[in-house]
């Protein structure tokens, strides 16, 4: 019996390998609501064909975060995404077996699956999601080009737009862009930008279009900007910035305008700031920052003001911070951070505070973190991370926790829990990387792309 079962599993592995070229594992185990749930793929005739079955896959309420609205309390929601992007609940019982069925799926990267205990009908699942119980980091499709200094934007349809960047082999795709589809794990090309951009910014406007601004063209700072329209997949030139800059930061204000601050023009670090108005497509100068800044952060606070922290000018690293008030167009200094920081991260928490983590003080990567309270304008140290990080990313998750990822010489991630003010190490990435990008997807996963890990990377992975 054991030998027959082994042979059966081998046949399933062979079938899936031929069909899609790669699939990580066929047996999955996870904990959901403290219930152990096992999933396998099998060739046996599926009991879903039994019409007397009284249960079926139920749609989840995707508006709820941690406890999705399944019909029975003992039915935790797994994001079984069908080809039309719907979610389903699956019962947490040992007989939940995902089995291949004969329905034709509309996508060649999907496979038809039935939940054999409870589904009288089948659903098409993207093969990348059949590892739905794998927790931690796993690889997804590679980008067409290795990229560093690129940007990553989640579009209204859930896909991810990657634009620009370069690599150290004289290759890369600085004017190119590509789209990641979370439902398939695949990348596809979209229209080239009109200009090359590296170390630029990308901002999602209120109408869903993406504004790309500045960066480098052939290692020279540029002031060109352009818009990506999801509905047409095209780029349109818009007004040039007043100042050429790269390594700057951008924040979308509550009025829908975009504030750009600092960066470098290739000769000097900048303290100039300017605002883009989507209604006119024009840029106008606004207040001058009190410090020239490169490698700083820019965070939109709940009160509509913008907090800028740290950064460097030449070899001088700052712990100074300042606030921009859109109603006056003026920058005012606020209290200094407790540490000098450049290349750090800043994350607005659900409680309105800003978590600043890591970076460099000019001598090495930092392990320290601190919190800014906008109601008092003060900084307070919080618990240290488990590892020093520089060139990492930070993402606010739907749970309210913050996931920081990698950094120069670091190959793992860790969570910050604002409720307990603790850091917890999470799994090891498949690639060591820094200078990468990170986005929280609509399905709650975090997509990491590119960066440098001994060489420039085209790989992408999901947490």
PDB file of C-alpha atoms in Angstrom, residues 92-393:
ATOM      1  CA  UNK A  92     -10.193  22.719   8.004  1.00  0.00           C
ATOM      2  CA  UNK A  93     -10.599  18.962   8.024  1.00  0.00           C
ATOM      3  CA  UNK A  94      -8.071  16.294   7.154  1.00  0.00           C
ATOM      4  CA  UNK A  95     -10.090  15.020   4.196  1.00  0.00           C
ATOM      5  CA  UNK A  96      -9.667  18.324   2.344  1.00  0.00           C
ATOM      6  CA  UNK A  97      -7.866  17.035  -0.713  1.00  0.00           C
ATOM      7  CA  UNK A  98      -7.100  19.182  -3.693  1.00  0.00           C
ATOM      8  CA  UNK A  99      -7.448  17.020  -6.782  1.00  0.00           C
ATOM      9  CA  UNK A 100      -6.820  17.636 -10.463  1.00  0.00           C
ATOM     10  CA  UNK A 101      -9.994  17.622 -12.551  1.00  0.00           C
ATOM     11  CA  UNK A 102     -10.761  17.848 -16.247  1.00  0.00           C
ATOM     12  CA  UNK A 103     -12.233  21.333 -16.603  1.00  0.00           C
ATOM     13  CA  UNK A 104     -10.456  23.585 -19.105  1.00  0.00           C
ATOM     14  CA  UNK A 105      -9.072  26.717 -17.446  1.00  0.00           C
ATOM     15  CA  UNK A 106      -8.913  30.021 -19.288  1.00  0.00           C
ATOM     16  CA  UNK A 107      -5.247  30.474 -18.395  1.00  0.00           C
ATOM     17  CA  UNK A 108      -2.483  28.000 -19.316  1.00  0.00           C
ATOM     18  CA  UNK A 109      -0.826  28.845 -15.992  1.00  0.00           C
ATOM     19  CA  UNK A 110      -3.822  27.609 -14.001  1.00  0.00           C
ATOM     20  CA  UNK A 111      -4.839  24.108 -13.076  1.00  0.00           C
ATOM     21  CA  UNK A 112      -8.364  22.889 -12.367  1.00  0.00           C
ATOM     22  CA  UNK A 113      -8.702  21.790  -8.732  1.00  0.00           C
ATOM     23  CA  UNK A 114     -11.551  20.380  -6.661  1.00  0.00           C
ATOM     24  CA  UNK A 115     -11.750  20.285  -2.900  1.00  0.00           C
ATOM     25  CA  UNK A 116     -12.801  16.640  -2.907  1.00  0.00           C
ATOM     26  CA  UNK A 117     -14.703  16.554   0.351  1.00  0.00           C
ATOM     27  CA  UNK A 118     -16.900  19.520  -0.125  1.00  0.00           C
ATOM     28  CA  UNK A 119     -17.007  20.927  -3.624  1.00  0.00           C
ATOM     29  CA  UNK A 120     -19.620  19.832  -6.152  1.00  0.00           C
ATOM     30  CA  UNK A 121     -17.929  22.135  -8.657  1.00  0.00           C
ATOM     31  CA  UNK A 122     -14.309  22.827  -9.497  1.00  0.00           C
ATOM     32  CA  UNK A 123     -12.349  26.066  -9.534  1.00  0.00           C
ATOM     33  CA  UNK A 124      -9.291  27.058 -11.551  1.00  0.00           C
ATOM     34  CA  UNK A 125      -6.387  27.937  -9.293  1.00  0.00           C
ATOM     35  CA  UNK A 126      -3.175  29.613 -10.423  1.00  0.00           C
ATOM     36  CA  UNK A 127      -0.468  27.023  -9.932  1.00  0.00           C
ATOM     37  CA  UNK A 128       1.577  29.534  -7.953  1.00  0.00           C
ATOM     38  CA  UNK A 129      -1.200  29.434  -5.329  1.00  0.00           C
ATOM     39  CA  UNK A 130      -1.303  25.673  -4.871  1.00  0.00           C
ATOM     40  CA  UNK A 131       1.386  26.259  -2.262  1.00  0.00           C
ATOM     41  CA  UNK A 132      -1.232  28.150  -0.269  1.00  0.00           C
ATOM     42  CA  UNK A 133      -0.173  26.569   3.023  1.00  0.00           C
ATOM     43  CA  UNK A 134       3.509  27.319   2.657  1.00  0.00           C
ATOM     44  CA  UNK A 135       4.427  30.052   5.099  1.00  0.00           C
ATOM     45  CA  UNK A 136       7.486  32.248   4.841  1.00  0.00           C
ATOM     46  CA  UNK A 137       9.397  33.169   1.699  1.00  0.00           C
ATOM     47  CA  UNK A 138       9.025  31.476  -1.653  1.00  0.00           C
ATOM     48  CA  UNK A 139      10.181  32.381  -5.134  1.00  0.00           C
ATOM     49  CA  UNK A 140       7.834  33.666  -7.790  1.00  0.00           C
ATOM     50  CA  UNK A 141       8.503  34.434 -11.460  1.00  0.00           C
ATOM     51  CA  UNK A 142      11.668  36.312 -12.405  1.00  0.00           C
ATOM     52  CA  UNK A 143      11.559  39.770 -13.936  1.00  0.00           C
ATOM     53  CA  UNK A 144      12.794  40.063 -17.513  1.00  0.00           C
ATOM     54  CA  UNK A 145      15.719  42.244 -16.428  1.00  0.00           C
ATOM     55  CA  UNK A 146      17.842  42.592 -13.314  1.00  0.00           C
ATOM     56  CA  UNK A 147      16.925  45.898 -11.700  1.00  0.00           C
ATOM     57  CA  UNK A 148      18.304  48.238  -9.083  1.00  0.00           C
ATOM     58  CA  UNK A 149      17.076  51.792  -8.555  1.00  0.00           C
ATOM     59  CA  UNK A 150      13.695  50.782 -10.004  1.00  0.00           C
ATOM     60  CA  UNK A 151      10.250  51.484  -8.548  1.00  0.00           C
ATOM     61  CA  UNK A 152       7.340  49.211  -7.710  1.00  0.00           C
ATOM     62  CA  UNK A 153       3.659  50.284  -7.656  1.00  0.00           C
ATOM     63  CA  UNK A 154       0.511  48.263  -6.932  1.00  0.00           C
ATOM     64  CA  UNK A 155      -2.195  49.132  -9.462  1.00  0.00           C
ATOM     65  CA  UNK A 156      -5.936  49.282  -8.820  1.00  0.00           C
ATOM     66  CA  UNK A 157      -6.433  45.895 -10.541  1.00  0.00           C
ATOM     67  CA  UNK A 158      -3.966  44.257  -8.121  1.00  0.00           C
ATOM     68  CA  UNK A 159      -1.132  43.892 -10.609  1.00  0.00           C
ATOM     69  CA  UNK A 160       2.282  45.421  -9.867  1.00  0.00           C
ATOM     70  CA  UNK A 161       4.072  47.854 -12.157  1.00  0.00           C
ATOM     71  CA  UNK A 162       7.886  47.811 -12.172  1.00  0.00           C
ATOM     72  CA  UNK A 163       9.579  50.723 -13.921  1.00  0.00           C
ATOM     73  CA  UNK A 164      13.157  51.594 -14.846  1.00  0.00           C
ATOM     74  CA  UNK A 165      16.288  50.763 -12.910  1.00  0.00           C
ATOM     75  CA  UNK A 166      19.716  49.646 -14.088  1.00  0.00           C
ATOM     76  CA  UNK A 167      22.380  47.019 -13.458  1.00  0.00           C
ATOM     77  CA  UNK A 168      26.171  46.969 -13.342  1.00  0.00           C
ATOM     78  CA  UNK A 169      26.568  44.875 -16.483  1.00  0.00           C
ATOM     79  CA  UNK A 170      25.689  47.725 -18.809  1.00  0.00           C
ATOM     80  CA  UNK A 171      22.336  46.054 -19.352  1.00  0.00           C
ATOM     81  CA  UNK A 172      19.120  46.529 -17.467  1.00  0.00           C
ATOM     82  CA  UNK A 173      16.049  48.216 -18.787  1.00  0.00           C
ATOM     83  CA  UNK A 174      16.051  51.839 -17.584  1.00  0.00           C
ATOM     84  CA  UNK A 175      13.174  52.906 -19.818  1.00  0.00           C
ATOM     85  CA  UNK A 176      11.363  49.582 -19.687  1.00  0.00           C
ATOM     86  CA  UNK A 177       8.452  48.537 -17.530  1.00  0.00           C
ATOM     87  CA  UNK A 178       6.791  45.241 -16.746  1.00  0.00           C
ATOM     88  CA  UNK A 179       3.744  43.955 -14.892  1.00  0.00           C
ATOM     89  CA  UNK A 180       3.492  41.236 -12.247  1.00  0.00           C
ATOM     90  CA  UNK A 181       0.221  39.311 -12.006  1.00  0.00           C
ATOM     91  CA  UNK A 182      -0.222  37.864  -8.476  1.00  0.00           C
ATOM     92  CA  UNK A 183      -2.876  35.437  -9.726  1.00  0.00           C
ATOM     93  CA  UNK A 184      -0.367  33.656 -11.979  1.00  0.00           C
ATOM     94  CA  UNK A 185       3.033  34.655 -10.595  1.00  0.00           C
ATOM     95  CA  UNK A 186       4.058  35.732 -14.092  1.00  0.00           C
ATOM     96  CA  UNK A 187       5.608  38.907 -15.519  1.00  0.00           C
ATOM     97  CA  UNK A 188       4.594  40.529 -18.791  1.00  0.00           C
ATOM     98  CA  UNK A 189       6.024  43.502 -20.665  1.00  0.00           C
ATOM     99  CA  UNK A 190       4.109  46.740 -20.899  1.00  0.00           C
ATOM    100  CA  UNK A 191       4.865  49.825 -22.983  1.00  0.00           C
ATOM    101  CA  UNK A 192       8.290  51.448 -22.605  1.00  0.00           C
ATOM    102  CA  UNK A 193       8.548  54.792 -20.851  1.00  0.00           C
ATOM    103  CA  UNK A 194       9.430  57.811 -22.994  1.00  0.00           C
ATOM    104  CA  UNK A 195      12.605  58.403 -20.958  1.00  0.00           C
ATOM    105  CA  UNK A 196      14.986  56.254 -18.963  1.00  0.00           C
ATOM    106  CA  UNK A 197      14.577  56.524 -15.172  1.00  0.00           C
ATOM    107  CA  UNK A 198      16.714  55.106 -12.359  1.00  0.00           C
ATOM    108  CA  UNK A 199      16.656  56.166  -8.694  1.00  0.00           C
ATOM    109  CA  UNK A 200      13.405  57.944  -9.529  1.00  0.00           C
ATOM    110  CA  UNK A 201      10.091  57.990  -7.655  1.00  0.00           C
ATOM    111  CA  UNK A 202       6.701  56.537  -8.560  1.00  0.00           C
ATOM    112  CA  UNK A 203       3.484  57.768  -6.951  1.00  0.00           C
ATOM    113  CA  UNK A 204      -0.037  56.413  -7.300  1.00  0.00           C
ATOM    114  CA  UNK A 205      -2.419  59.310  -7.944  1.00  0.00           C
ATOM    115  CA  UNK A 206      -6.033  59.406  -6.765  1.00  0.00           C
ATOM    116  CA  UNK A 207      -7.270  58.462 -10.259  1.00  0.00           C
ATOM    117  CA  UNK A 208      -5.116  55.295 -10.237  1.00  0.00           C
ATOM    118  CA  UNK A 209      -2.460  56.488 -12.681  1.00  0.00           C
ATOM    119  CA  UNK A 210       1.212  56.223 -11.733  1.00  0.00           C
ATOM    120  CA  UNK A 211       3.442  59.307 -11.789  1.00  0.00           C
ATOM    121  CA  UNK A 212       7.136  58.613 -12.435  1.00  0.00           C
ATOM    122  CA  UNK A 213       9.399  61.558 -11.691  1.00  0.00           C
ATOM    123  CA  UNK A 214      13.083  62.328 -12.244  1.00  0.00           C
ATOM    124  CA  UNK A 215      15.925  59.915 -11.660  1.00  0.00           C
ATOM    125  CA  UNK A 216      18.995  59.347 -13.790  1.00  0.00           C
ATOM    126  CA  UNK A 217      19.389  59.102 -17.562  1.00  0.00           C
ATOM    127  CA  UNK A 218      22.850  57.815 -18.553  1.00  0.00           C
ATOM    128  CA  UNK A 219      24.002  58.691 -15.017  1.00  0.00           C
ATOM    129  CA  UNK A 220      22.845  62.308 -15.424  1.00  0.00           C
ATOM    130  CA  UNK A 221      20.027  63.715 -13.266  1.00  0.00           C
ATOM    131  CA  UNK A 222      16.796  64.329 -15.158  1.00  0.00           C
ATOM    132  CA  UNK A 223      13.673  66.401 -14.522  1.00  0.00           C
ATOM    133  CA  UNK A 224      11.365  64.474 -16.884  1.00  0.00           C
ATOM    134  CA  UNK A 225       8.104  62.998 -15.590  1.00  0.00           C
ATOM    135  CA  UNK A 226       5.442  60.771 -17.118  1.00  0.00           C
ATOM    136  CA  UNK A 227       2.170  59.006 -16.305  1.00  0.00           C
ATOM    137  CA  UNK A 228       1.203  55.331 -16.669  1.00  0.00           C
ATOM    138  CA  UNK A 229      -2.450  54.657 -17.469  1.00  0.00           C
ATOM    139  CA  UNK A 230      -3.574  51.203 -16.370  1.00  0.00           C
ATOM    140  CA  UNK A 231      -6.620  51.194 -18.661  1.00  0.00           C
ATOM    141  CA  UNK A 232      -4.522  51.627 -21.813  1.00  0.00           C
ATOM    142  CA  UNK A 233      -1.120  50.337 -20.661  1.00  0.00           C
ATOM    143  CA  UNK A 234       0.495  53.484 -22.053  1.00  0.00           C
ATOM    144  CA  UNK A 235       2.858  56.202 -20.821  1.00  0.00           C
ATOM    145  CA  UNK A 236       2.154  59.900 -21.380  1.00  0.00           C
ATOM    146  CA  UNK A 237       4.625  62.726 -20.866  1.00  0.00           C
ATOM    147  CA  UNK A 238       3.593  65.334 -18.322  1.00  0.00           C
ATOM    148  CA  UNK A 239       5.206  68.568 -17.093  1.00  0.00           C
ATOM    149  CA  UNK A 240       8.913  68.556 -16.234  1.00  0.00           C
ATOM    150  CA  UNK A 241      10.040  69.173 -12.681  1.00  0.00           C
ATOM    151  CA  UNK A 242      11.698  72.512 -12.022  1.00  0.00           C
ATOM    152  CA  UNK A 243      14.842  70.787 -10.763  1.00  0.00           C
ATOM    153  CA  UNK A 244      16.587  67.695 -12.133  1.00  0.00           C
ATOM    154  CA  UNK A 245      16.998  65.224  -9.265  1.00  0.00           C
ATOM    155  CA  UNK A 246      17.526  61.571  -8.333  1.00  0.00           C
ATOM    156  CA  UNK A 247      17.393  59.798  -4.983  1.00  0.00           C
ATOM    157  CA  UNK A 248      14.602  62.160  -3.944  1.00  0.00           C
ATOM    158  CA  UNK A 249      11.415  61.217  -2.079  1.00  0.00           C
ATOM    159  CA  UNK A 250       7.748  61.719  -2.987  1.00  0.00           C
ATOM    160  CA  UNK A 251       4.534  61.802  -0.936  1.00  0.00           C
ATOM    161  CA  UNK A 252       0.949  62.038  -2.213  1.00  0.00           C
ATOM    162  CA  UNK A 253      -0.815  64.730  -0.167  1.00  0.00           C
ATOM    163  CA  UNK A 254      -4.423  64.576   0.993  1.00  0.00           C
ATOM    164  CA  UNK A 255      -5.391  67.031  -1.749  1.00  0.00           C
ATOM    165  CA  UNK A 256      -4.093  64.597  -4.382  1.00  0.00           C
ATOM    166  CA  UNK A 257      -1.013  66.634  -5.245  1.00  0.00           C
ATOM    167  CA  UNK A 258       2.491  65.126  -5.033  1.00  0.00           C
ATOM    168  CA  UNK A 259       5.296  66.612  -2.910  1.00  0.00           C
ATOM    169  CA  UNK A 260       8.862  65.872  -4.021  1.00  0.00           C
ATOM    170  CA  UNK A 261      11.778  66.640  -1.700  1.00  0.00           C
ATOM    171  CA  UNK A 262      15.554  66.654  -1.773  1.00  0.00           C
ATOM    172  CA  UNK A 263      17.757  64.214  -3.674  1.00  0.00           C
ATOM    173  CA  UNK A 264      20.798  65.092  -5.760  1.00  0.00           C
ATOM    174  CA  UNK A 265      21.367  66.819  -9.093  1.00  0.00           C
ATOM    175  CA  UNK A 266      24.691  65.025  -9.547  1.00  0.00           C
ATOM    176  CA  UNK A 267      26.754  67.954  -8.286  1.00  0.00           C
ATOM    177  CA  UNK A 268      25.074  68.811  -5.017  1.00  0.00           C
ATOM    178  CA  UNK A 269      22.527  67.515  -2.526  1.00  0.00           C
ATOM    179  CA  UNK A 270      19.255  69.449  -2.729  1.00  0.00           C
ATOM    180  CA  UNK A 271      17.007  71.113  -0.174  1.00  0.00           C
ATOM    181  CA  UNK A 272      14.499  72.253  -2.815  1.00  0.00           C
ATOM    182  CA  UNK A 273      10.975  70.848  -2.870  1.00  0.00           C
ATOM    183  CA  UNK A 274       8.184  71.096  -5.435  1.00  0.00           C
ATOM    184  CA  UNK A 275       4.583  70.035  -5.968  1.00  0.00           C
ATOM    185  CA  UNK A 276       2.891  68.287  -8.897  1.00  0.00           C
ATOM    186  CA  UNK A 277      -0.747  69.151  -9.605  1.00  0.00           C
ATOM    187  CA  UNK A 278      -2.500  66.319 -11.508  1.00  0.00           C
ATOM    188  CA  UNK A 279      -5.268  68.682 -12.632  1.00  0.00           C
ATOM    189  CA  UNK A 280      -2.812  70.860 -14.582  1.00  0.00           C
ATOM    190  CA  UNK A 281       0.144  68.516 -15.109  1.00  0.00           C
ATOM    191  CA  UNK A 282       2.440  71.285 -13.821  1.00  0.00           C
ATOM    192  CA  UNK A 283       5.095  71.530 -11.109  1.00  0.00           C
ATOM    193  CA  UNK A 284       5.482  74.532  -8.787  1.00  0.00           C
ATOM    194  CA  UNK A 285       8.181  75.310  -6.232  1.00  0.00           C
ATOM    195  CA  UNK A 286       7.255  75.207  -2.575  1.00  0.00           C
ATOM    196  CA  UNK A 287       9.196  75.807   0.654  1.00  0.00           C
ATOM    197  CA  UNK A 288      12.920  75.093   1.041  1.00  0.00           C
ATOM    198  CA  UNK A 289      13.889  72.422   3.561  1.00  0.00           C
ATOM    199  CA  UNK A 290      16.170  73.469   6.396  1.00  0.00           C
ATOM    200  CA  UNK A 291      18.693  70.748   5.444  1.00  0.00           C
ATOM    201  CA  UNK A 292      19.905  69.375   2.131  1.00  0.00           C
ATOM    202  CA  UNK A 293      18.916  65.703   2.150  1.00  0.00           C
ATOM    203  CA  UNK A 294      19.666  62.486   0.228  1.00  0.00           C
ATOM    204  CA  UNK A 295      18.752  59.043   1.614  1.00  0.00           C
ATOM    205  CA  UNK A 296      16.050  60.587   3.811  1.00  0.00           C
ATOM    206  CA  UNK A 297      12.446  59.421   4.276  1.00  0.00           C
ATOM    207  CA  UNK A 298       9.149  61.193   3.633  1.00  0.00           C
ATOM    208  CA  UNK A 299       5.950  60.191   5.475  1.00  0.00           C
ATOM    209  CA  UNK A 300       2.431  61.589   5.154  1.00  0.00           C
ATOM    210  CA  UNK A 301       1.046  61.945   8.687  1.00  0.00           C
ATOM    211  CA  UNK A 302      -2.599  61.530   9.697  1.00  0.00           C
ATOM    212  CA  UNK A 303      -2.879  65.310  10.122  1.00  0.00           C
ATOM    213  CA  UNK A 304      -1.995  65.815   6.443  1.00  0.00           C
ATOM    214  CA  UNK A 305       1.485  67.161   7.105  1.00  0.00           C
ATOM    215  CA  UNK A 306       4.666  65.480   5.834  1.00  0.00           C
ATOM    216  CA  UNK A 307       7.495  64.317   8.094  1.00  0.00           C
ATOM    217  CA  UNK A 308      10.999  64.158   6.599  1.00  0.00           C
ATOM    218  CA  UNK A 309      13.697  62.374   8.595  1.00  0.00           C
ATOM    219  CA  UNK A 310      17.466  62.094   8.448  1.00  0.00           C
ATOM    220  CA  UNK A 311      19.438  61.596   5.274  1.00  0.00           C
ATOM    221  CA  UNK A 312      22.862  62.911   4.349  1.00  0.00           C
ATOM    222  CA  UNK A 313      24.605  65.693   2.483  1.00  0.00           C
ATOM    223  CA  UNK A 314      28.032  64.585   1.347  1.00  0.00           C
ATOM    224  CA  UNK A 315      29.642  62.744   4.263  1.00  0.00           C
ATOM    225  CA  UNK A 316      27.434  64.399   6.891  1.00  0.00           C
ATOM    226  CA  UNK A 317      24.578  62.253   8.216  1.00  0.00           C
ATOM    227  CA  UNK A 318      21.656  63.934   9.956  1.00  0.00           C
ATOM    228  CA  UNK A 319      19.399  63.078  12.861  1.00  0.00           C
ATOM    229  CA  UNK A 320      17.346  66.215  12.193  1.00  0.00           C
ATOM    230  CA  UNK A 321      13.701  66.028  11.138  1.00  0.00           C
ATOM    231  CA  UNK A 322      11.281  68.580   9.739  1.00  0.00           C
ATOM    232  CA  UNK A 323       7.599  68.961   8.940  1.00  0.00           C
ATOM    233  CA  UNK A 324       5.984  70.314   5.774  1.00  0.00           C
ATOM    234  CA  UNK A 325       2.605  72.009   6.147  1.00  0.00           C
ATOM    235  CA  UNK A 326       0.665  71.975   2.839  1.00  0.00           C
ATOM    236  CA  UNK A 327      -1.580  74.798   4.040  1.00  0.00           C
ATOM    237  CA  UNK A 328       1.374  77.193   4.343  1.00  0.00           C
ATOM    238  CA  UNK A 329       4.020  75.609   2.089  1.00  0.00           C
ATOM    239  CA  UNK A 330       6.551  76.022   4.911  1.00  0.00           C
ATOM    240  CA  UNK A 331       9.040  73.549   6.414  1.00  0.00           C
ATOM    241  CA  UNK A 332       9.566  73.705  10.178  1.00  0.00           C
ATOM    242  CA  UNK A 333      12.150  71.784  12.189  1.00  0.00           C
ATOM    243  CA  UNK A 334      10.834  69.339  14.766  1.00  0.00           C
ATOM    244  CA  UNK A 335      12.733  67.393  17.440  1.00  0.00           C
ATOM    245  CA  UNK A 336      15.820  65.410  16.390  1.00  0.00           C
ATOM    246  CA  UNK A 337      15.879  61.636  16.248  1.00  0.00           C
ATOM    247  CA  UNK A 338      18.005  59.904  18.858  1.00  0.00           C
ATOM    248  CA  UNK A 339      20.362  58.508  16.197  1.00  0.00           C
ATOM    249  CA  UNK A 340      21.963  59.772  12.990  1.00  0.00           C
ATOM    250  CA  UNK A 341      20.290  57.922  10.088  1.00  0.00           C
ATOM    251  CA  UNK A 342      20.728  57.616   6.338  1.00  0.00           C
ATOM    252  CA  UNK A 343      19.164  54.891   4.166  1.00  0.00           C
ATOM    253  CA  UNK A 344      16.731  53.967   6.929  1.00  0.00           C
ATOM    254  CA  UNK A 345      13.007  53.178   6.695  1.00  0.00           C
ATOM    255  CA  UNK A 346      10.002  55.079   8.055  1.00  0.00           C
ATOM    256  CA  UNK A 347       6.537  53.516   8.417  1.00  0.00           C
ATOM    257  CA  UNK A 348       3.307  55.218   9.480  1.00  0.00           C
ATOM    258  CA  UNK A 349       1.624  52.863  11.971  1.00  0.00           C
ATOM    259  CA  UNK A 350      -2.111  52.452  12.447  1.00  0.00           C
ATOM    260  CA  UNK A 351      -1.860  54.355  15.736  1.00  0.00           C
ATOM    261  CA  UNK A 352      -0.520  57.420  13.884  1.00  0.00           C
ATOM    262  CA  UNK A 353       3.053  57.106  15.102  1.00  0.00           C
ATOM    263  CA  UNK A 354       5.990  56.738  12.702  1.00  0.00           C
ATOM    264  CA  UNK A 355       8.417  53.840  13.157  1.00  0.00           C
ATOM    265  CA  UNK A 356      11.955  54.594  11.988  1.00  0.00           C
ATOM    266  CA  UNK A 357      14.254  51.577  11.713  1.00  0.00           C
ATOM    267  CA  UNK A 358      17.920  50.982  10.955  1.00  0.00           C
ATOM    268  CA  UNK A 359      19.924  52.876   8.365  1.00  0.00           C
ATOM    269  CA  UNK A 360      23.523  54.008   8.684  1.00  0.00           C
ATOM    270  CA  UNK A 361      25.098  56.621  10.910  1.00  0.00           C
ATOM    271  CA  UNK A 362      28.040  56.987   8.519  1.00  0.00           C
ATOM    272  CA  UNK A 363      30.063  54.269  10.242  1.00  0.00           C
ATOM    273  CA  UNK A 364      27.893  51.197   9.879  1.00  0.00           C
ATOM    274  CA  UNK A 365      24.386  49.745   9.791  1.00  0.00           C
ATOM    275  CA  UNK A 366      22.131  50.454  12.774  1.00  0.00           C
ATOM    276  CA  UNK A 367      20.103  48.039  14.864  1.00  0.00           C
ATOM    277  CA  UNK A 368      18.168  50.775  16.693  1.00  0.00           C
ATOM    278  CA  UNK A 369      14.583  51.865  16.078  1.00  0.00           C
ATOM    279  CA  UNK A 370      12.497  54.769  17.343  1.00  0.00           C
ATOM    280  CA  UNK A 371       8.973  56.159  17.261  1.00  0.00           C
ATOM    281  CA  UNK A 372       7.767  59.657  16.349  1.00  0.00           C
ATOM    282  CA  UNK A 373       4.606  60.919  18.041  1.00  0.00           C
ATOM    283  CA  UNK A 374       3.090  63.685  15.904  1.00  0.00           C
ATOM    284  CA  UNK A 375       0.823  64.804  18.778  1.00  0.00           C
ATOM    285  CA  UNK A 376       3.865  65.811  20.842  1.00  0.00           C
ATOM    286  CA  UNK A 377       6.540  66.152  18.144  1.00  0.00           C
ATOM    287  CA  UNK A 378       8.848  63.887  20.137  1.00  0.00           C
ATOM    288  CA  UNK A 379      10.933  60.768  19.461  1.00  0.00           C
ATOM    289  CA  UNK A 380      11.188  57.756  21.790  1.00  0.00           C
ATOM    290  CA  UNK A 381      13.480  54.783  21.411  1.00  0.00           C
ATOM    291  CA  UNK A 382      11.761  51.424  21.042  1.00  0.00           C
ATOM    292  CA  UNK A 383      13.267  47.950  21.186  1.00  0.00           C
ATOM    293  CA  UNK A 384      16.172  47.145  18.849  1.00  0.00           C
ATOM    294  CA  UNK A 385      15.796  44.934  15.809  1.00  0.00           C
ATOM    295  CA  UNK A 386      17.474  41.535  15.909  1.00  0.00           C
ATOM    296  CA  UNK A 387      19.957  42.589  13.213  1.00  0.00           C
ATOM    297  CA  UNK A 388      21.429  45.877  11.964  1.00  0.00           C
ATOM    298  CA  UNK A 389      19.910  46.858   8.600  1.00  0.00           C
ATOM    299  CA  UNK A 390      20.750  49.336   5.871  1.00  0.00           C
ATOM    300  CA  UNK A 391      19.124  49.485   2.431  1.00  0.00           C
ATOM    301  CA  UNK A 392      16.213  47.368   3.661  1.00  0.00           C
ATOM    302  CA  UNK A 393      12.480  47.830   3.043  1.00  0.00           C
TER     303      UNK A 393
END
